[in-house]
Amino acid sequence: MTNNQTAVGLSKLIERKILVCPHCGQYLAQRGKSLVCGASHSFDVARQGYVNLAAHSHKVPSSKTASAKAVAAKTAATAATAAAAAATAAAAAAAAAAATAATAATAATAATATAAAAEVPSVKVDDAGACYSADFVQARRAAIERGFFEALVSTIAALLKKYCGKGSLSILDAGCGEGSFFDLLAKQLLASGFANPICLGIDLAVPGIRYAASHFRDHAWCVADLARIPCKANSLDVVLNILSPANYLEFSRILKPDGILIKVVPTTSHLCEMRHFLRGETAFSNTRVVEHFGASVKMLELLLVESCVPCGNEGAERLFHMTPLSWHATQAQYQEFVLNPPENLTVSFEILVAQIAKKESPF
């Protein structure tokens, strides 16, 4: 799909005036191969049909380029002056350190230890998108074909029918990953008689969004941050938050007054067979997540959805790769799991359904 063929989902969002600039909150309109707001913040539509609306992603309009260069030059000059001052201060500090060599040596040792610890980075999958490899994406698709999310999708579709009827819904999947779950749900809604839902998926992981836009072209896909969701206030019927972090203030802002939030978390028995194999444990707790949800929103109901998915030798490799549990597994653990897999894997989720108390919003 080319830029001129802006994704069907993006076009619907623009027509409905749902999509807004993450910087100023003004509506986005299509201008050539870009989306542009009234303040001239511009965002290119990628060849695959998605748009990057993360807070740092807009282009400086050409009419402001000279001004921007002037500001950059001034900033560089200021930085040079500061660097010179720092060099002078460093020289003075070096002279002082020479007078107290023993103390300086001790401080240097401590500083080295601190620096070494700082060099060990924490893993932030959503920031880097590093784990959205080809193996992971293919594994997710294979897991869906084996019915991994079938019970969950059917239950969410029934909940949307219960609370929203069968009208044309506008739905956000906040933390959509590579989009396969959201597309499966959209197809289920259409099969259940829903009138052509408008689906927007957002995630910070660019590889996941790129895959979603390339394969599921009827929906809208954006690289975006939960801290600044690029949707107009009171514009969406449903927010889905599936196995992802949440921002209830933003969810409250973008949902309509009667809008529905559906959050899904794994239970203590979810993938217990794999967890026991990899970590020697069978349980974990999402109690704090559920308690925070209850404190932040008006809980309507909580449901348990649990099933067993066949694993065996045929499905072990794909099922292993499709879960974050495998991201830190060793090659030896992978080979052992594939050679001696459990017969079934337990798939167990809690579905939390809520409405959010509305608050005033600047957008």
mmCIF file of C-alpha atoms in Angstrom:
data_model
loop_
_atom_site.group_PDB
_atom_site.id
_atom_site.type_symbol
_atom_site.label_atom_id
_atom_site.label_comp_id
_atom_site.label_asym_id
_atom_site.label_seq_id
_atom_site.Cartn_x
_atom_site.Cartn_y
_atom_site.Cartn_z
ATOM 1 C CA MET A 1 0.000 0.000 0.000
ATOM 2 C CA THR A 2 1.402 3.411 -0.960
ATOM 3 C CA ASN A 3 1.161 6.683 0.956
ATOM 4 C CA ASN A 4 -1.518 7.899 -1.454
ATOM 5 C CA GLN A 5 -3.651 4.963 -0.413
ATOM 6 C CA THR A 6 -3.998 6.114 3.184
ATOM 7 C CA ALA A 7 -5.198 3.166 5.232
ATOM 8 C CA VAL A 8 -8.965 2.793 5.347
ATOM 9 C CA GLY A 9 -8.923 2.963 9.127
ATOM 10 C CA LEU A 10 -6.892 6.192 9.203
ATOM 11 C CA SER A 11 -9.267 7.794 6.690
ATOM 12 C CA LYS A 12 -12.248 6.914 8.874
ATOM 13 C CA LEU A 13 -10.622 8.436 11.940
ATOM 14 C CA ILE A 14 -9.844 11.634 10.049
ATOM 15 C CA GLU A 15 -13.381 11.855 8.658
ATOM 16 C CA ARG A 16 -14.889 11.328 12.115
ATOM 17 C CA LYS A 17 -12.496 13.920 13.605
ATOM 18 C CA ILE A 18 -11.177 11.435 16.138
ATOM 19 C CA LEU A 19 -7.456 11.639 15.384
ATOM 20 C CA VAL A 20 -5.656 14.689 16.813
ATOM 21 C CA CYS A 21 -2.148 16.081 17.040
ATOM 22 C CA PRO A 22 -0.342 14.774 20.148
ATOM 23 C CA HIS A 23 1.299 18.177 20.662
ATOM 24 C CA CYS A 24 -1.539 20.687 20.419
ATOM 25 C CA GLY A 25 -4.694 18.583 20.289
ATOM 26 C CA GLN A 26 -5.965 20.033 17.006
ATOM 27 C CA TYR A 27 -7.612 17.791 14.440
ATOM 28 C CA LEU A 28 -5.367 16.089 11.905
ATOM 29 C CA ALA A 29 -6.160 16.322 8.189
ATOM 30 C CA GLN A 30 -4.539 14.569 5.249
ATOM 31 C CA ARG A 31 -2.270 16.724 3.112
ATOM 32 C CA GLY A 32 -0.523 14.730 0.418
ATOM 33 C CA LYS A 33 1.480 11.974 2.087
ATOM 34 C CA SER A 34 1.252 13.508 5.554
ATOM 35 C CA LEU A 35 -1.197 14.249 8.323
ATOM 36 C CA VAL A 36 -1.084 17.906 9.339
ATOM 37 C CA CYS A 37 -2.788 19.849 12.140
ATOM 38 C CA GLY A 38 -3.814 23.518 12.260
ATOM 39 C CA ALA A 39 -0.545 24.419 13.990
ATOM 40 C CA SER A 40 1.438 22.880 11.089
ATOM 41 C CA HIS A 41 2.721 19.893 13.010
ATOM 42 C CA SER A 42 3.246 17.321 10.265
ATOM 43 C CA PHE A 43 3.407 13.510 10.427
ATOM 44 C CA ASP A 44 4.333 11.346 7.444
ATOM 45 C CA VAL A 45 2.180 8.332 6.613
ATOM 46 C CA ALA A 46 4.558 5.405 6.223
ATOM 47 C CA ARG A 47 4.579 3.278 3.090
ATOM 48 C CA GLN A 48 2.822 0.491 5.013
ATOM 49 C CA GLY A 49 -0.021 2.856 5.971
ATOM 50 C CA TYR A 50 0.679 3.670 9.624
ATOM 51 C CA VAL A 51 1.613 7.026 11.130
ATOM 52 C CA ASN A 52 4.029 7.824 13.958
ATOM 53 C CA LEU A 53 2.229 10.102 16.418
ATOM 54 C CA ALA A 54 4.633 9.693 19.304
ATOM 55 C CA ALA A 55 5.391 13.023 20.978
ATOM 56 C CA HIS A 56 8.814 13.453 19.326
ATOM 57 C CA SER A 57 7.838 12.470 15.786
ATOM 58 C CA HIS A 58 6.571 15.603 14.007
ATOM 59 C CA LYS A 59 8.516 17.470 11.307
ATOM 60 C CA VAL A 60 9.389 21.178 11.497
ATOM 61 C CA PRO A 61 7.494 22.969 8.671
ATOM 62 C CA SER A 62 9.802 24.241 5.905
ATOM 63 C CA SER A 63 8.846 27.891 6.557
ATOM 64 C CA LYS A 64 10.343 27.561 10.017
ATOM 65 C CA THR A 65 13.557 25.797 9.014
ATOM 66 C CA ALA A 66 15.725 28.909 9.079
ATOM 67 C CA SER A 67 14.453 29.867 12.494
ATOM 68 C CA ALA A 68 15.067 26.357 13.751
ATOM 69 C CA LYS A 69 18.645 26.441 12.414
ATOM 70 C CA ALA A 70 19.237 29.763 14.145
ATOM 71 C CA VAL A 71 18.015 28.351 17.424
ATOM 72 C CA ALA A 72 20.231 25.294 16.927
ATOM 73 C CA ALA A 73 23.256 27.488 16.221
ATOM 74 C CA LYS A 74 22.588 29.553 19.324
ATOM 75 C CA THR A 75 22.214 26.395 21.365
ATOM 76 C CA ALA A 76 25.505 25.069 19.979
ATOM 77 C CA ALA A 77 27.308 28.296 20.861
ATOM 78 C CA THR A 78 25.910 28.214 24.372
ATOM 79 C CA ALA A 79 26.991 24.585 24.695
ATOM 80 C CA ALA A 80 30.523 25.486 23.526
ATOM 81 C CA THR A 81 30.772 28.239 26.127
ATOM 82 C CA ALA A 82 29.547 25.867 28.795
ATOM 83 C CA ALA A 83 32.065 23.259 27.668
ATOM 84 C CA ALA A 84 34.925 25.749 27.978
ATOM 85 C CA ALA A 85 33.796 26.686 31.460
ATOM 86 C CA ALA A 86 33.535 23.019 32.349
ATOM 87 C CA ALA A 87 37.067 22.411 31.082
ATOM 88 C CA THR A 88 38.407 25.203 33.285
ATOM 89 C CA ALA A 89 36.547 23.808 36.269
ATOM 90 C CA ALA A 90 37.860 20.344 35.501
ATOM 91 C CA ALA A 91 41.438 21.602 35.448
ATOM 92 C CA ALA A 92 40.968 23.237 38.828
ATOM 93 C CA ALA A 93 39.426 20.074 40.181
ATOM 94 C CA ALA A 94 42.365 18.038 38.875
ATOM 95 C CA ALA A 95 44.822 20.306 40.690
ATOM 96 C CA ALA A 96 42.887 19.935 43.919
ATOM 97 C CA ALA A 97 42.747 16.180 43.460
ATOM 98 C CA ALA A 98 46.521 16.021 43.106
ATOM 99 C CA ALA A 99 46.876 17.450 46.603
ATOM 100 C CA THR A 100 44.710 14.671 48.060
ATOM 101 C CA ALA A 101 45.725 11.624 46.011
ATOM 102 C CA ALA A 102 44.527 8.981 48.468
ATOM 103 C CA THR A 103 41.035 10.474 48.748
ATOM 104 C CA ALA A 104 40.835 10.868 44.989
ATOM 105 C CA ALA A 105 41.784 7.245 44.433
ATOM 106 C CA THR A 106 39.029 6.064 46.765
ATOM 107 C CA ALA A 107 36.478 8.279 45.028
ATOM 108 C CA ALA A 108 37.605 7.031 41.625
ATOM 109 C CA THR A 109 37.109 3.432 42.713
ATOM 110 C CA ALA A 110 33.571 4.166 43.893
ATOM 111 C CA ALA A 111 32.795 6.082 40.710
ATOM 112 C CA THR A 112 34.025 3.204 38.569
ATOM 113 C CA ALA A 113 31.800 0.754 40.422
ATOM 114 C CA THR A 114 28.788 3.054 40.005
ATOM 115 C CA ALA A 115 29.491 3.494 36.285
ATOM 116 C CA ALA A 116 29.816 -0.256 35.797
ATOM 117 C CA ALA A 117 26.421 -0.807 37.429
ATOM 118 C CA ALA A 118 24.877 1.902 35.263
ATOM 119 C CA GLU A 119 26.089 0.154 32.121
ATOM 120 C CA VAL A 120 23.696 -2.750 32.771
ATOM 121 C CA PRO A 121 20.473 -1.531 31.094
ATOM 122 C CA SER A 122 16.988 -2.589 32.087
ATOM 123 C CA VAL A 123 14.932 -4.266 29.349
ATOM 124 C CA LYS A 124 12.154 -2.060 27.995
ATOM 125 C CA VAL A 125 10.529 -4.068 25.246
ATOM 126 C CA ASP A 126 7.844 -1.542 24.320
ATOM 127 C CA ASP A 127 10.384 1.301 24.008
ATOM 128 C CA ALA A 128 12.736 -0.476 21.657
ATOM 129 C CA GLY A 129 10.445 -2.979 20.009
ATOM 130 C CA ALA A 130 13.412 -5.315 20.139
ATOM 131 C CA CYS A 131 11.361 -8.414 20.854
ATOM 132 C CA TYR A 132 9.024 -7.961 17.871
ATOM 133 C CA SER A 133 11.194 -10.256 15.786
ATOM 134 C CA ALA A 134 9.995 -12.211 12.780
ATOM 135 C CA ASP A 135 9.927 -15.340 14.956
ATOM 136 C CA PHE A 136 7.728 -13.623 17.551
ATOM 137 C CA VAL A 137 5.253 -12.275 14.997
ATOM 138 C CA GLN A 138 5.007 -15.597 13.162
ATOM 139 C CA ALA A 139 4.578 -17.380 16.474
ATOM 140 C CA ARG A 140 1.706 -15.090 17.435
ATOM 141 C CA ARG A 141 -0.053 -15.813 14.160
ATOM 142 C CA ALA A 142 0.454 -19.563 14.591
ATOM 143 C CA ALA A 143 -0.836 -19.401 18.178
ATOM 144 C CA ILE A 144 -3.992 -17.649 17.011
ATOM 145 C CA GLU A 145 -4.543 -20.350 14.413
ATOM 146 C CA ARG A 146 -4.289 -22.924 17.210
ATOM 147 C CA GLY A 147 -7.041 -21.108 19.132
ATOM 148 C CA PHE A 148 -4.869 -19.469 21.794
ATOM 149 C CA PHE A 149 -7.118 -16.379 22.043
ATOM 150 C CA GLU A 150 -10.365 -17.903 20.773
ATOM 151 C CA ALA A 151 -12.205 -18.000 24.122
ATOM 152 C CA LEU A 152 -10.984 -14.520 25.050
ATOM 153 C CA VAL A 153 -12.062 -12.981 21.743
ATOM 154 C CA SER A 154 -15.522 -14.586 21.901
ATOM 155 C CA THR A 155 -16.059 -13.343 25.450
ATOM 156 C CA ILE A 156 -15.004 -9.770 24.637
ATOM 157 C CA ALA A 157 -17.282 -9.737 21.584
ATOM 158 C CA ALA A 158 -20.198 -10.856 23.792
ATOM 159 C CA LEU A 159 -19.374 -8.131 26.331
ATOM 160 C CA LEU A 160 -19.371 -5.448 23.637
ATOM 161 C CA LYS A 161 -22.757 -6.664 22.422
ATOM 162 C CA LYS A 162 -24.058 -6.569 26.005
ATOM 163 C CA TYR A 163 -22.863 -3.056 26.815
ATOM 164 C CA CYS A 164 -22.772 -1.343 23.421
ATOM 165 C CA GLY A 165 -25.346 -3.002 21.192
ATOM 166 C CA LYS A 166 -24.444 -3.683 17.566
ATOM 167 C CA GLY A 167 -23.949 -0.173 16.254
ATOM 168 C CA SER A 168 -20.833 1.163 14.543
ATOM 169 C CA LEU A 169 -18.343 1.242 17.399
ATOM 170 C CA SER A 170 -15.120 3.227 17.594
ATOM 171 C CA ILE A 171 -12.569 1.048 19.402
ATOM 172 C CA LEU A 172 -9.014 1.696 20.582
ATOM 173 C CA ASP A 173 -6.608 -1.138 21.375
ATOM 174 C CA ALA A 174 -4.111 0.539 23.710
ATOM 175 C CA GLY A 175 -0.944 -1.555 23.467
ATOM 176 C CA CYS A 176 -1.918 -3.531 20.359
ATOM 177 C CA GLY A 177 1.469 -5.106 19.644
ATOM 178 C CA GLU A 178 1.595 -6.535 16.120
ATOM 179 C CA GLY A 179 -2.198 -6.262 15.735
ATOM 180 C CA SER A 180 -3.158 -9.913 15.309
ATOM 181 C CA PHE A 181 -5.431 -10.055 18.368
ATOM 182 C CA PHE A 182 -7.239 -6.832 17.429
ATOM 183 C CA ASP A 183 -7.812 -7.997 13.871
ATOM 184 C CA LEU A 184 -9.193 -11.306 15.134
ATOM 185 C CA LEU A 185 -11.620 -9.426 17.398
ATOM 186 C CA ALA A 186 -12.706 -7.097 14.575
ATOM 187 C CA LYS A 187 -13.524 -10.097 12.380
ATOM 188 C CA GLN A 188 -15.470 -11.662 15.244
ATOM 189 C CA LEU A 189 -17.479 -8.450 15.690
ATOM 190 C CA LEU A 190 -18.356 -8.330 12.002
ATOM 191 C CA ALA A 191 -19.385 -11.988 12.071
ATOM 192 C CA SER A 192 -21.563 -11.239 15.123
ATOM 193 C CA GLY A 193 -23.496 -8.535 13.301
ATOM 194 C CA PHE A 194 -21.684 -5.372 14.364
ATOM 195 C CA ALA A 195 -21.853 -2.565 11.816
ATOM 196 C CA ASN A 196 -18.304 -2.071 10.513
ATOM 197 C CA PRO A 197 -16.419 -1.023 13.682
ATOM 198 C CA ILE A 198 -13.730 1.643 13.460
ATOM 199 C CA CYS A 199 -10.563 0.147 14.933
ATOM 200 C CA LEU A 200 -7.445 2.029 16.019
ATOM 201 C CA GLY A 201 -4.409 0.228 17.436
ATOM 202 C CA ILE A 202 -1.556 2.078 19.126
ATOM 203 C CA ASP A 203 1.785 0.896 20.457
ATOM 204 C CA LEU A 204 5.238 2.403 20.971
ATOM 205 C CA ALA A 205 6.943 -0.576 19.318
ATOM 206 C CA VAL A 206 7.466 0.457 15.691
ATOM 207 C CA PRO A 207 8.127 -3.095 14.374
ATOM 208 C CA GLY A 208 4.794 -4.262 15.776
ATOM 209 C CA ILE A 209 2.853 -1.346 14.264
ATOM 210 C CA ARG A 210 4.644 -1.764 10.942
ATOM 211 C CA TYR A 211 3.612 -5.419 10.805
ATOM 212 C CA ALA A 212 0.007 -4.582 11.758
ATOM 213 C CA ALA A 213 -0.297 -1.906 9.081
ATOM 214 C CA SER A 214 1.170 -4.211 6.446
ATOM 215 C CA HIS A 215 -1.169 -7.119 7.168
ATOM 216 C CA PHE A 216 -4.404 -5.647 8.559
ATOM 217 C CA ARG A 217 -5.140 -2.720 6.281
ATOM 218 C CA ASP A 218 -8.787 -2.183 7.184
ATOM 219 C CA HIS A 219 -7.794 -0.744 10.564
ATOM 220 C CA ALA A 220 -5.808 2.291 11.695
ATOM 221 C CA TRP A 221 -2.389 1.819 13.264
ATOM 222 C CA CYS A 222 -0.304 4.470 15.012
ATOM 223 C CA VAL A 223 2.946 4.569 16.904
ATOM 224 C CA ALA A 224 1.829 6.467 19.985
ATOM 225 C CA ASP A 225 2.393 6.828 23.699
ATOM 226 C CA LEU A 226 -0.165 6.036 26.391
ATOM 227 C CA ALA A 227 0.882 9.284 28.057
ATOM 228 C CA ARG A 228 -0.495 11.234 25.077
ATOM 229 C CA ILE A 229 -3.050 9.217 23.118
ATOM 230 C CA PRO A 230 -3.752 11.035 19.800
ATOM 231 C CA CYS A 231 -7.546 10.939 20.067
ATOM 232 C CA LYS A 232 -10.049 13.706 20.694
ATOM 233 C CA ALA A 233 -11.705 13.858 24.105
ATOM 234 C CA ASN A 234 -15.015 11.972 24.386
ATOM 235 C CA SER A 235 -14.551 10.377 20.966
ATOM 236 C CA LEU A 236 -14.367 6.599 21.510
ATOM 237 C CA ASP A 237 -16.934 3.990 22.491
ATOM 238 C CA VAL A 238 -14.493 1.341 23.712
ATOM 239 C CA VAL A 239 -10.907 1.133 24.961
ATOM 240 C CA LEU A 240 -9.263 -2.289 25.063
ATOM 241 C CA ASN A 241 -6.207 -2.793 27.253
ATOM 242 C CA ILE A 242 -5.073 -6.363 26.616
ATOM 243 C CA LEU A 243 -2.098 -7.624 28.644
ATOM 244 C CA SER A 244 -0.602 -4.122 28.539
ATOM 245 C CA PRO A 245 0.138 -1.183 30.848
ATOM 246 C CA ALA A 246 -2.686 1.305 31.398
ATOM 247 C CA ASN A 247 -3.203 5.056 31.679
ATOM 248 C CA TYR A 248 -6.628 5.551 33.219
ATOM 249 C CA LEU A 249 -6.491 9.364 33.038
ATOM 250 C CA GLU A 250 -6.009 9.195 29.282
ATOM 251 C CA PHE A 251 -8.614 6.460 28.912
ATOM 252 C CA SER A 252 -11.042 8.694 30.789
ATOM 253 C CA ARG A 253 -10.274 11.634 28.518
ATOM 254 C CA ILE A 254 -10.842 9.848 25.207
ATOM 255 C CA LEU A 255 -13.850 7.685 26.117
ATOM 256 C CA LYS A 256 -17.385 8.928 25.602
ATOM 257 C CA PRO A 257 -19.407 9.471 28.815
ATOM 258 C CA ASP A 258 -20.999 6.044 28.417
ATOM 259 C CA GLY A 259 -17.853 4.429 27.009
ATOM 260 C CA ILE A 260 -16.546 1.053 28.124
ATOM 261 C CA LEU A 261 -13.057 0.027 29.226
ATOM 262 C CA ILE A 262 -12.077 -3.633 28.973
ATOM 263 C CA LYS A 263 -8.800 -4.670 30.543
ATOM 264 C CA VAL A 264 -7.364 -8.185 30.361
ATOM 265 C CA VAL A 265 -4.750 -9.553 32.765
ATOM 266 C CA PRO A 266 -3.316 -13.076 33.093
ATOM 267 C CA THR A 267 -4.354 -15.109 36.111
ATOM 268 C CA THR A 268 -2.055 -17.036 38.424
ATOM 269 C CA SER A 269 -2.517 -20.182 36.322
ATOM 270 C CA HIS A 270 -1.855 -18.615 32.921
ATOM 271 C CA LEU A 271 0.844 -20.638 31.110
ATOM 272 C CA CYS A 272 1.686 -22.293 34.423
ATOM 273 C CA GLU A 273 3.268 -25.259 32.622
ATOM 274 C CA MET A 274 5.718 -23.042 30.736
ATOM 275 C CA ARG A 275 6.396 -20.838 33.754
ATOM 276 C CA HIS A 276 7.237 -23.851 35.865
ATOM 277 C CA PHE A 277 9.524 -25.182 33.132
ATOM 278 C CA LEU A 278 11.441 -21.911 32.671
ATOM 279 C CA ARG A 279 11.525 -20.518 36.186
ATOM 280 C CA GLY A 280 10.642 -23.387 38.474
ATOM 281 C CA GLU A 281 7.493 -21.578 39.619
ATOM 282 C CA THR A 282 3.816 -22.037 38.869
ATOM 283 C CA ALA A 283 2.168 -18.860 40.170
ATOM 284 C CA PHE A 284 2.469 -15.105 40.172
ATOM 285 C CA SER A 285 0.085 -12.371 41.238
ATOM 286 C CA ASN A 286 -1.679 -9.511 39.450
ATOM 287 C CA THR A 287 -3.482 -8.465 42.629
ATOM 288 C CA ARG A 288 -2.023 -4.952 42.598
ATOM 289 C CA VAL A 289 -3.014 -4.412 38.977
ATOM 290 C CA VAL A 290 -6.589 -5.485 39.662
ATOM 291 C CA GLU A 291 -6.775 -3.389 42.846
ATOM 292 C CA HIS A 292 -5.478 -0.326 40.988
ATOM 293 C CA PHE A 293 -8.072 -0.891 38.275
ATOM 294 C CA GLY A 294 -10.852 -1.039 40.868
ATOM 295 C CA ALA A 295 -9.617 2.134 42.548
ATOM 296 C CA SER A 296 -9.376 4.035 39.261
ATOM 297 C CA VAL A 297 -12.647 3.147 37.538
ATOM 298 C CA LYS A 298 -16.219 2.063 38.125
ATOM 299 C CA MET A 299 -16.046 -1.723 37.911
ATOM 300 C CA LEU A 300 -19.019 -3.287 36.130
ATOM 301 C CA GLU A 301 -17.972 -6.912 36.196
ATOM 302 C CA LEU A 302 -15.049 -9.311 36.333
ATOM 303 C CA LEU A 303 -14.962 -12.551 34.358
ATOM 304 C CA LEU A 304 -12.614 -15.516 34.262
ATOM 305 C CA VAL A 305 -11.835 -17.059 30.875
ATOM 306 C CA GLU A 306 -9.788 -20.237 30.939
ATOM 307 C CA SER A 307 -9.024 -22.941 28.403
ATOM 308 C CA CYS A 308 -6.382 -25.466 27.431
ATOM 309 C CA VAL A 309 -4.512 -25.122 24.156
ATOM 310 C CA PRO A 310 -2.871 -28.222 22.647
ATOM 311 C CA CYS A 311 0.897 -27.931 22.668
ATOM 312 C CA GLY A 312 2.741 -31.127 21.839
ATOM 313 C CA ASN A 313 5.786 -31.309 19.584
ATOM 314 C CA GLU A 314 4.051 -29.695 16.629
ATOM 315 C CA GLY A 315 3.023 -26.488 18.405
ATOM 316 C CA ALA A 316 5.734 -26.210 21.058
ATOM 317 C CA GLU A 317 8.132 -24.072 19.032
ATOM 318 C CA ARG A 318 5.529 -21.454 18.055
ATOM 319 C CA LEU A 319 3.888 -21.329 21.464
ATOM 320 C CA PHE A 320 7.293 -20.937 23.091
ATOM 321 C CA HIS A 321 8.204 -17.923 20.956
ATOM 322 C CA MET A 322 4.867 -16.100 21.217
ATOM 323 C CA THR A 323 5.037 -15.337 24.946
ATOM 324 C CA PRO A 324 7.282 -12.833 26.771
ATOM 325 C CA LEU A 325 8.230 -15.682 29.109
ATOM 326 C CA SER A 326 10.612 -16.859 26.375
ATOM 327 C CA TRP A 327 12.384 -13.547 25.859
ATOM 328 C CA HIS A 328 15.023 -14.278 28.509
ATOM 329 C CA ALA A 329 15.152 -18.057 28.090
ATOM 330 C CA THR A 330 18.408 -19.768 27.197
ATOM 331 C CA GLN A 331 18.935 -21.819 24.057
ATOM 332 C CA ALA A 332 19.191 -24.923 26.209
ATOM 333 C CA GLN A 333 15.803 -24.188 27.805
ATOM 334 C CA TYR A 334 14.266 -23.649 24.383
ATOM 335 C CA GLN A 335 15.589 -26.941 23.024
ATOM 336 C CA GLU A 336 14.463 -28.843 26.106
ATOM 337 C CA PHE A 337 10.955 -27.373 25.904
ATOM 338 C CA VAL A 338 10.602 -28.186 22.208
ATOM 339 C CA LEU A 339 11.858 -31.747 22.669
ATOM 340 C CA ASN A 340 9.769 -32.449 25.792
ATOM 341 C CA PRO A 341 6.746 -30.125 25.665
ATOM 342 C CA PRO A 342 3.644 -30.405 27.839
ATOM 343 C CA GLU A 343 0.603 -31.912 26.171
ATOM 344 C CA ASN A 344 -1.431 -28.735 26.795
ATOM 345 C CA LEU A 345 -0.889 -25.173 27.955
ATOM 346 C CA THR A 346 -3.308 -23.451 30.338
ATOM 347 C CA VAL A 347 -4.572 -20.154 28.942
ATOM 348 C CA SER A 348 -6.234 -18.152 31.706
ATOM 349 C CA PHE A 349 -7.328 -14.501 31.806
ATOM 350 C CA GLU A 350 -9.355 -12.150 33.954
ATOM 351 C CA ILE A 351 -11.482 -9.678 32.014
ATOM 352 C CA LEU A 352 -12.189 -6.451 33.900
ATOM 353 C CA VAL A 353 -15.053 -4.332 32.557
ATOM 354 C CA ALA A 354 -15.570 -0.742 33.682
ATOM 355 C CA GLN A 355 -16.804 2.737 33.019
ATOM 356 C CA ILE A 356 -14.581 5.666 33.928
ATOM 357 C CA ALA A 357 -15.645 8.786 35.791
ATOM 358 C CA LYS A 358 -15.269 11.700 33.400
ATOM 359 C CA LYS A 359 -12.827 14.544 34.165
ATOM 360 C CA GLU A 360 -12.210 17.890 32.518
ATOM 361 C CA SER A 361 -9.756 17.742 29.610
ATOM 362 C CA PRO A 362 -7.792 20.415 27.690
ATOM 363 C CA PHE A 363 -8.456 18.586 24.373
#
